[in-house]
Amino acid sequence: MRASNWLLPEFISDILPAEARRLEELRRQLLDLYRCSGFELVAPPLVEFTESLFAGQRNDLPLKTAILVDQLSGRTIGIRPDITPQVTRIDAHLLNRQGVTRLCYCGVAFHTKPNDLIGDRELVQIGAEIFGYAGIEADLQIIGLAHQTLKVAGIHNATLDLNHPGIMRALVASHPALESEADKLNAFVREKAITSLRVFLNQLDEVPEGIKKALLALPNLYGGKEVLEQARQCLPKLAEIDSALNDLEQIAQRYPMLSIDLADISGYDYHTGISFALYAEGWHNALVRGGRYDKVATAFGRERPATGFSLNLRSLVQGLASAEPAEAIKTLWTDDAAQLAIIQQLRQAGQIVVQLFPNTEQTIEEYVFTQELVLDNDQWQLKSINN
């Protein structure tokens, strides 16, 4: 049977007027917010050579990337699944600035498979990144800007989820036997598989008991701010762990609505410091994800401290209340120069003016007509409409 030519691939969908307007209005508001905070806008290309897209990135990125062959060079190119690596490349290779650089962006990204059963494969990704500053102040600004992002969308009850893969990394680095089994250990800790973790550690006789106890404690170190004090009591006094807990403490002091999970090390191969997510009632997944990734730019020949966040505007907008129709002015289509001059003035002032074609019905769900521009005593005048 021949497929209908209007069908779209699975997990690909059109954006219809009400949602498209809401998305575009929010995009403009957020880019204005970032600009007012000192972030410069960049617009990377939709496709790049895969060696650039994948350089220094997460191990799962190639699986999310649609691969093509460039007909001009014969080289492999990919449709970007994530814009952050491209922005990192721009900072490290093209701008090549000294000191702090703040960049923001918004564009389409594409995943070969959806992240879940109700997700889209086409994302509208927006985000902000800070390069060139390793201090906690950059992390605080990024987390604060992520909160402001959701508040602009009308979400004021977002919960901050914090973690720091540097704690697990310090424990693994404390003994060669652990470093060689890092992937297996990470899986046990991340999945909170305490029994399997204990059995596995019992096989490593050369690893100190204190390190084993710390690894077994990690899956239970989740909750509120009290987790940090618990961690100080049961984790070894390693400089990297103390530094990580201090960073978490500084952020926790500013945000009462938060949770901490020291076993959440999903960004172990990518994040080098604080990583976070923002959740809100009504969305089944995190709305915003971000964190520090200081080592990524090394792949582009210039190591730079970096921290940032991103979100999918489509997912955000789909969970918001439907947009209300905008107020508009209607008028008949004529060639009257006086009428056209008034229409031009109204539109320049930000008013929506719709000219109705002769002998046709007008179906516009996006607008509600509250005024009408009519010819009265040879003068074009605005009159209110009682709907």
Coordinates of C-alpha atoms in Angstrom, one line a residue:
M1 CA 0.0 0.0 0.0
R2 CA 1.3 3.4 -0.9
A3 CA 1.9 5.6 2.1
S4 CA 0.1 8.9 2.2
N5 CA 2.3 11.8 1.1
W6 CA 1.3 13.9 4.1
L7 CA 2.5 11.4 6.7
L8 CA 5.6 12.3 8.8
P9 CA 8.2 10.0 10.2
E10 CA 7.7 8.7 13.7
F11 CA 8.4 11.2 16.5
I12 CA 8.4 14.0 14.0
S13 CA 5.6 16.6 14.1
D14 CA 4.5 19.9 12.7
I15 CA 4.2 22.9 15.0
L16 CA 0.7 24.5 14.5
P17 CA 0.0 28.2 14.9
A18 CA -0.8 28.6 18.6
E19 CA 2.2 26.5 19.7
A20 CA 4.4 28.1 17.1
R21 CA 3.5 31.6 18.3
R22 CA 4.1 30.6 22.0
L23 CA 7.4 29.0 21.1
E24 CA 8.6 32.0 19.1
E25 CA 7.5 34.6 21.7
L26 CA 9.3 32.6 24.4
R27 CA 12.4 32.3 22.2
R28 CA 12.6 36.1 21.8
Q29 CA 12.0 36.7 25.5
L30 CA 14.8 34.2 26.5
L31 CA 17.3 35.6 24.0
D32 CA 16.6 39.1 25.3
L33 CA 17.1 37.8 28.9
Y34 CA 20.5 36.3 28.0
R35 CA 21.5 39.4 26.1
C36 CA 20.7 41.6 29.1
S37 CA 22.9 39.3 31.2
G38 CA 25.9 39.8 28.8
F39 CA 25.6 36.7 26.6
E40 CA 26.4 37.1 22.9
L41 CA 24.3 35.2 20.4
V42 CA 26.0 32.7 18.0
A43 CA 24.4 30.5 15.3
P44 CA 26.3 27.4 14.4
P45 CA 25.5 25.4 11.2
L46 CA 23.0 22.5 11.2
V47 CA 25.6 20.0 9.9
E48 CA 29.3 19.6 10.6
F49 CA 32.0 17.0 10.0
T50 CA 31.5 14.2 12.5
E51 CA 35.0 14.4 13.9
S52 CA 34.2 17.9 15.0
L53 CA 30.8 17.1 16.3
F54 CA 32.1 14.2 18.4
A55 CA 35.4 15.6 19.5
G56 CA 35.7 15.4 23.3
Q57 CA 32.0 14.6 23.7
R58 CA 29.8 12.1 25.5
N59 CA 30.0 8.5 24.4
D60 CA 26.3 8.4 23.5
L61 CA 26.5 11.3 21.0
P62 CA 27.3 9.3 17.9
L63 CA 24.2 7.1 18.5
K64 CA 22.0 10.2 18.4
T65 CA 23.6 11.6 15.2
A66 CA 22.1 11.2 11.7
I67 CA 25.1 10.5 9.5
L68 CA 25.4 11.7 5.9
V69 CA 28.1 11.8 3.2
D70 CA 29.1 15.3 2.0
Q71 CA 28.7 15.3 -1.8
L72 CA 31.4 18.0 -2.1
S73 CA 34.2 16.6 0.0
G74 CA 33.2 12.9 0.3
R75 CA 33.7 13.2 4.1
T76 CA 31.2 12.1 6.7
I77 CA 29.0 14.8 8.1
G78 CA 26.3 14.7 10.8
I79 CA 23.1 16.6 11.7
R80 CA 23.8 18.1 15.1
P81 CA 22.1 16.3 18.0
D82 CA 23.4 18.9 20.4
I83 CA 24.5 22.6 19.8
T84 CA 26.7 22.8 22.9
P85 CA 29.8 21.2 21.3
Q86 CA 29.5 23.6 18.4
V87 CA 29.5 26.6 20.7
T88 CA 32.5 25.2 22.5
R89 CA 34.3 24.9 19.1
I90 CA 33.4 28.5 18.3
D91 CA 34.8 29.8 21.6
A92 CA 38.0 27.7 21.4
H93 CA 38.8 27.9 17.7
L94 CA 37.1 30.9 16.1
L95 CA 36.8 33.6 18.8
N96 CA 40.0 32.5 20.5
R97 CA 39.5 35.2 23.2
Q98 CA 41.4 35.6 26.4
G99 CA 39.4 35.9 29.6
V100 CA 35.7 35.3 30.0
T101 CA 33.3 34.7 27.1
R102 CA 29.5 34.4 27.5
L103 CA 27.6 32.9 24.5
C104 CA 24.0 31.9 23.9
Y105 CA 22.2 30.2 21.1
C106 CA 18.9 28.8 19.8
G107 CA 18.4 26.4 16.9
V108 CA 17.1 23.1 15.7
A109 CA 18.8 19.8 16.8
F110 CA 17.9 16.3 15.6
H111 CA 18.1 12.9 17.3
T112 CA 18.1 9.6 15.4
K113 CA 15.9 8.2 18.2
P114 CA 13.6 9.8 20.8
N115 CA 14.8 10.0 24.4
D116 CA 11.5 8.5 25.5
L117 CA 8.2 7.2 24.3
I118 CA 6.5 10.7 24.1
G119 CA 9.5 12.7 23.0
D120 CA 10.3 14.4 19.7
R121 CA 13.3 13.7 17.6
E122 CA 13.5 17.3 16.4
L123 CA 14.4 19.7 19.2
V124 CA 14.4 23.5 19.4
Q125 CA 17.5 23.8 21.7
I126 CA 18.3 27.0 23.5
G127 CA 21.0 27.6 26.0
A128 CA 23.8 29.7 27.5
E129 CA 27.5 28.9 28.2
I130 CA 30.3 30.7 30.1
F131 CA 33.9 30.0 29.0
G132 CA 37.2 31.0 30.6
Y133 CA 36.3 31.1 34.3
A134 CA 36.8 28.1 36.6
G135 CA 35.3 29.7 39.8
I136 CA 32.0 28.8 41.4
E137 CA 30.7 32.2 40.5
A138 CA 30.2 31.1 36.9
D139 CA 28.3 28.0 38.1
L140 CA 26.1 30.2 40.3
Q141 CA 25.3 32.6 37.4
I142 CA 24.4 29.7 35.1
I143 CA 22.1 28.0 37.6
G144 CA 20.5 31.4 38.3
L145 CA 20.0 32.1 34.6
A146 CA 18.5 28.6 34.2
H147 CA 16.0 29.4 37.0
Q148 CA 15.2 32.8 35.3
T149 CA 14.6 31.0 32.1
L150 CA 11.8 28.9 33.6
K151 CA 10.4 31.9 35.4
V152 CA 10.1 33.8 32.1
A153 CA 8.0 30.8 30.9
G154 CA 5.8 31.2 34.0
I155 CA 7.3 28.3 36.0
H156 CA 8.1 29.5 39.5
N157 CA 8.2 26.2 41.5
A158 CA 11.1 24.4 39.7
T159 CA 13.2 22.1 41.9
L160 CA 17.0 22.0 41.5
D161 CA 18.7 18.6 41.4
L162 CA 22.4 18.8 42.1
N163 CA 25.3 16.3 41.8
H164 CA 29.0 16.3 41.3
P165 CA 30.7 13.4 39.4
G166 CA 34.0 14.6 40.7
I167 CA 33.3 12.8 44.0
M168 CA 33.0 9.4 42.3
R169 CA 36.0 10.3 40.1
A170 CA 38.2 10.9 43.1
L171 CA 37.2 7.6 44.7
V172 CA 37.9 5.7 41.5
A173 CA 41.3 7.5 41.1
S174 CA 42.4 6.5 44.6
H175 CA 43.4 3.0 43.5
P176 CA 44.5 1.4 40.2
A177 CA 42.2 -1.6 40.7
L178 CA 39.2 0.8 40.7
E179 CA 40.4 2.8 37.7
S180 CA 40.5 -0.3 35.5
E181 CA 36.9 -1.2 36.5
A182 CA 35.5 2.3 36.4
D183 CA 32.7 1.6 33.9
K184 CA 31.3 -1.3 36.0
L185 CA 31.6 0.6 39.2
N186 CA 29.8 3.6 37.7
A187 CA 26.9 1.4 36.6
F188 CA 26.5 -0.1 40.0
V189 CA 26.6 3.2 41.8
R190 CA 24.3 5.0 39.3
E191 CA 21.7 2.2 39.4
K192 CA 22.0 2.1 43.2
A193 CA 22.7 -1.6 43.0
I194 CA 24.2 -1.9 46.4
T195 CA 24.2 -5.7 46.7
S196 CA 26.0 -6.1 43.3
L197 CA 28.4 -3.4 44.2
R198 CA 29.3 -5.0 47.6
V199 CA 29.9 -8.4 45.9
F200 CA 32.1 -6.8 43.3
L201 CA 34.1 -4.8 45.8
N202 CA 34.7 -7.9 48.0
Q203 CA 36.6 -9.3 45.0
L204 CA 39.1 -6.4 45.1
D205 CA 41.1 -7.4 48.2
E206 CA 43.8 -4.8 47.5
V207 CA 41.4 -1.8 47.7
P208 CA 41.4 -0.1 51.2
E209 CA 38.3 -0.8 53.3
G210 CA 37.7 2.9 53.7
I211 CA 37.3 3.4 50.0
K212 CA 35.0 0.4 49.7
K213 CA 32.8 1.8 52.5
A214 CA 32.7 5.2 50.7
L215 CA 31.6 3.6 47.4
L216 CA 28.9 1.6 49.2
A217 CA 27.7 4.8 50.9
L218 CA 27.3 6.8 47.7
P219 CA 24.0 5.2 46.6
N220 CA 22.4 6.2 49.8
L221 CA 23.6 9.8 49.7
Y222 CA 20.6 11.5 48.3
G223 CA 18.0 13.9 49.7
G224 CA 18.1 17.5 50.8
K225 CA 21.0 19.7 52.1
E226 CA 21.6 17.3 55.0
V227 CA 23.2 14.9 52.5
L228 CA 26.3 17.2 52.4
E229 CA 26.9 16.8 56.1
Q230 CA 26.4 13.0 55.8
A231 CA 28.9 12.9 53.0
R232 CA 31.5 14.8 55.1
Q233 CA 31.1 12.2 57.8
C234 CA 31.4 9.0 55.7
L235 CA 33.6 9.9 52.7
P236 CA 37.4 10.0 52.9
K237 CA 39.2 13.4 53.4
L238 CA 40.4 13.7 49.8
A239 CA 41.1 17.2 48.4
E240 CA 38.9 16.6 45.4
I241 CA 36.0 15.4 47.5
D242 CA 36.3 18.4 49.9
S243 CA 36.3 20.8 47.0
A244 CA 33.3 19.2 45.4
L245 CA 31.3 19.3 48.7
N246 CA 32.2 22.9 49.2
D247 CA 31.0 23.8 45.8
L248 CA 27.7 22.0 46.4
E249 CA 27.4 23.7 49.7
Q250 CA 27.7 27.2 48.2
I251 CA 24.9 26.4 45.7
A252 CA 22.7 24.7 48.2
Q253 CA 22.7 27.7 50.5
R254 CA 21.0 29.8 47.7
Y255 CA 18.2 27.4 46.7
P256 CA 15.8 26.0 49.3
M257 CA 13.9 23.8 46.8
L258 CA 16.6 21.3 45.9
S259 CA 17.7 17.7 46.0
I260 CA 21.1 16.2 46.0
D261 CA 22.1 12.8 44.7
L262 CA 25.8 11.9 44.8
A263 CA 25.1 8.6 43.0
D264 CA 23.8 10.4 40.0
I265 CA 27.0 10.3 37.9
S266 CA 25.4 10.1 34.4
G267 CA 27.7 12.8 33.3
Y268 CA 30.9 11.1 34.6
D269 CA 32.7 11.1 31.2
Y270 CA 31.6 14.7 30.4
H271 CA 31.1 16.8 33.4
T272 CA 34.1 17.9 35.4
G273 CA 32.3 19.7 38.2
I274 CA 28.8 20.7 39.4
S275 CA 26.1 19.3 37.2
F276 CA 22.4 20.0 37.7
A277 CA 18.9 19.6 36.4
L278 CA 15.6 21.6 36.9
Y279 CA 12.3 19.8 37.3
A280 CA 8.8 21.1 37.5
E281 CA 5.4 19.6 38.2
G282 CA 3.6 18.7 34.9
W283 CA 6.8 17.5 33.0
H284 CA 7.9 13.9 33.4
N285 CA 11.6 14.7 32.5
A286 CA 14.0 17.4 33.5
L287 CA 13.3 20.7 31.8
V288 CA 16.8 22.1 32.0
R289 CA 20.1 20.3 32.2
G290 CA 23.6 21.8 32.7
G291 CA 26.9 21.8 34.5
R292 CA 30.6 22.3 34.2
Y293 CA 32.6 20.6 31.4
D294 CA 36.2 22.1 31.6
K295 CA 38.0 19.4 29.4
V296 CA 35.8 19.4 26.3
A297 CA 37.6 22.3 24.5
T298 CA 40.9 20.3 24.7
A299 CA 39.7 18.4 21.6
F300 CA 39.7 21.7 19.7
G301 CA 43.3 22.5 20.7
R302 CA 42.6 24.9 23.6
E303 CA 41.5 23.8 27.1
R304 CA 39.0 26.3 28.6
P305 CA 36.9 26.2 31.8
A306 CA 33.3 26.0 30.7
T307 CA 29.8 25.7 32.3
G308 CA 26.4 26.1 30.8
F309 CA 22.9 24.8 30.4
S310 CA 20.4 24.0 27.6
L311 CA 16.7 23.0 27.2
N312 CA 14.3 21.9 24.5
L313 CA 11.8 24.7 23.9
R314 CA 9.3 22.4 22.3
S315 CA 9.1 20.2 25.4
L316 CA 8.8 23.3 27.6
V317 CA 6.0 24.9 25.5
Q318 CA 4.0 21.6 25.2
G319 CA 3.5 21.6 28.9
L320 CA 2.5 25.2 29.3
A321 CA -1.1 26.5 29.2
S322 CA -2.5 27.2 25.7
A323 CA -1.7 30.6 24.5
E324 CA -4.6 33.1 24.5
P325 CA -5.5 34.6 21.1
A326 CA -4.0 38.0 20.4
E327 CA -6.2 41.1 20.1
A328 CA -6.3 42.3 16.5
I329 CA -7.9 45.0 14.2
K330 CA -9.8 44.0 11.1
T331 CA -10.5 46.1 8.1
L332 CA -11.7 45.6 4.5
W333 CA -9.2 45.3 1.7
T334 CA -9.1 48.6 -0.4
D335 CA -6.6 50.6 -2.4
D336 CA -7.4 53.8 -0.4
A337 CA -4.1 55.6 0.3
A338 CA -5.4 57.1 3.6
Q339 CA -6.5 53.6 4.8
L340 CA -3.1 52.1 3.9
A341 CA -1.3 54.9 5.7
I342 CA -3.2 54.3 8.9
I343 CA -2.6 50.5 8.7
Q344 CA 1.1 51.2 8.3
Q345 CA 1.1 53.4 11.4
L346 CA -0.8 50.8 13.4
R347 CA 1.5 48.0 12.4
Q348 CA 4.6 50.1 13.2
A349 CA 3.1 50.7 16.7
G350 CA 2.9 46.9 17.2
Q351 CA -0.8 46.5 16.4
I352 CA -2.1 43.5 14.5
V353 CA -4.1 44.6 11.5
V354 CA -5.8 42.0 9.2
Q355 CA -7.2 43.1 5.9
L356 CA -10.2 40.9 4.9
F357 CA -10.4 40.0 1.2
P358 CA -13.7 40.7 -0.6
N359 CA -16.4 38.0 -0.4
T360 CA -14.5 35.6 1.7
E361 CA -14.8 34.1 5.2
Q362 CA -11.9 34.8 7.6
T363 CA -10.8 31.9 9.8
I364 CA -8.0 32.9 12.2
E365 CA -7.9 31.1 15.5
E366 CA -4.8 33.1 16.6
Y367 CA -6.5 36.5 16.8
V368 CA -9.7 37.9 18.3
F369 CA -10.9 41.1 16.6
T370 CA -11.6 43.8 19.2
Q371 CA -11.5 46.8 16.8
E372 CA -12.4 47.5 13.3
L373 CA -11.0 50.2 10.9
V374 CA -14.0 51.5 9.0
L375 CA -14.7 54.4 6.7
D376 CA -17.1 56.8 8.4
N377 CA -18.0 60.2 6.9
D378 CA -15.1 59.9 4.5
Q379 CA -12.7 59.3 7.5
W380 CA -11.0 56.1 8.5
Q381 CA -11.8 55.5 12.1
L382 CA -11.1 52.7 14.7
K383 CA -14.3 51.4 16.4
S384 CA -14.6 48.9 19.1
I385 CA -16.2 45.5 18.4
N386 CA -18.5 44.0 21.0
N387 CA -17.6 40.3 20.8

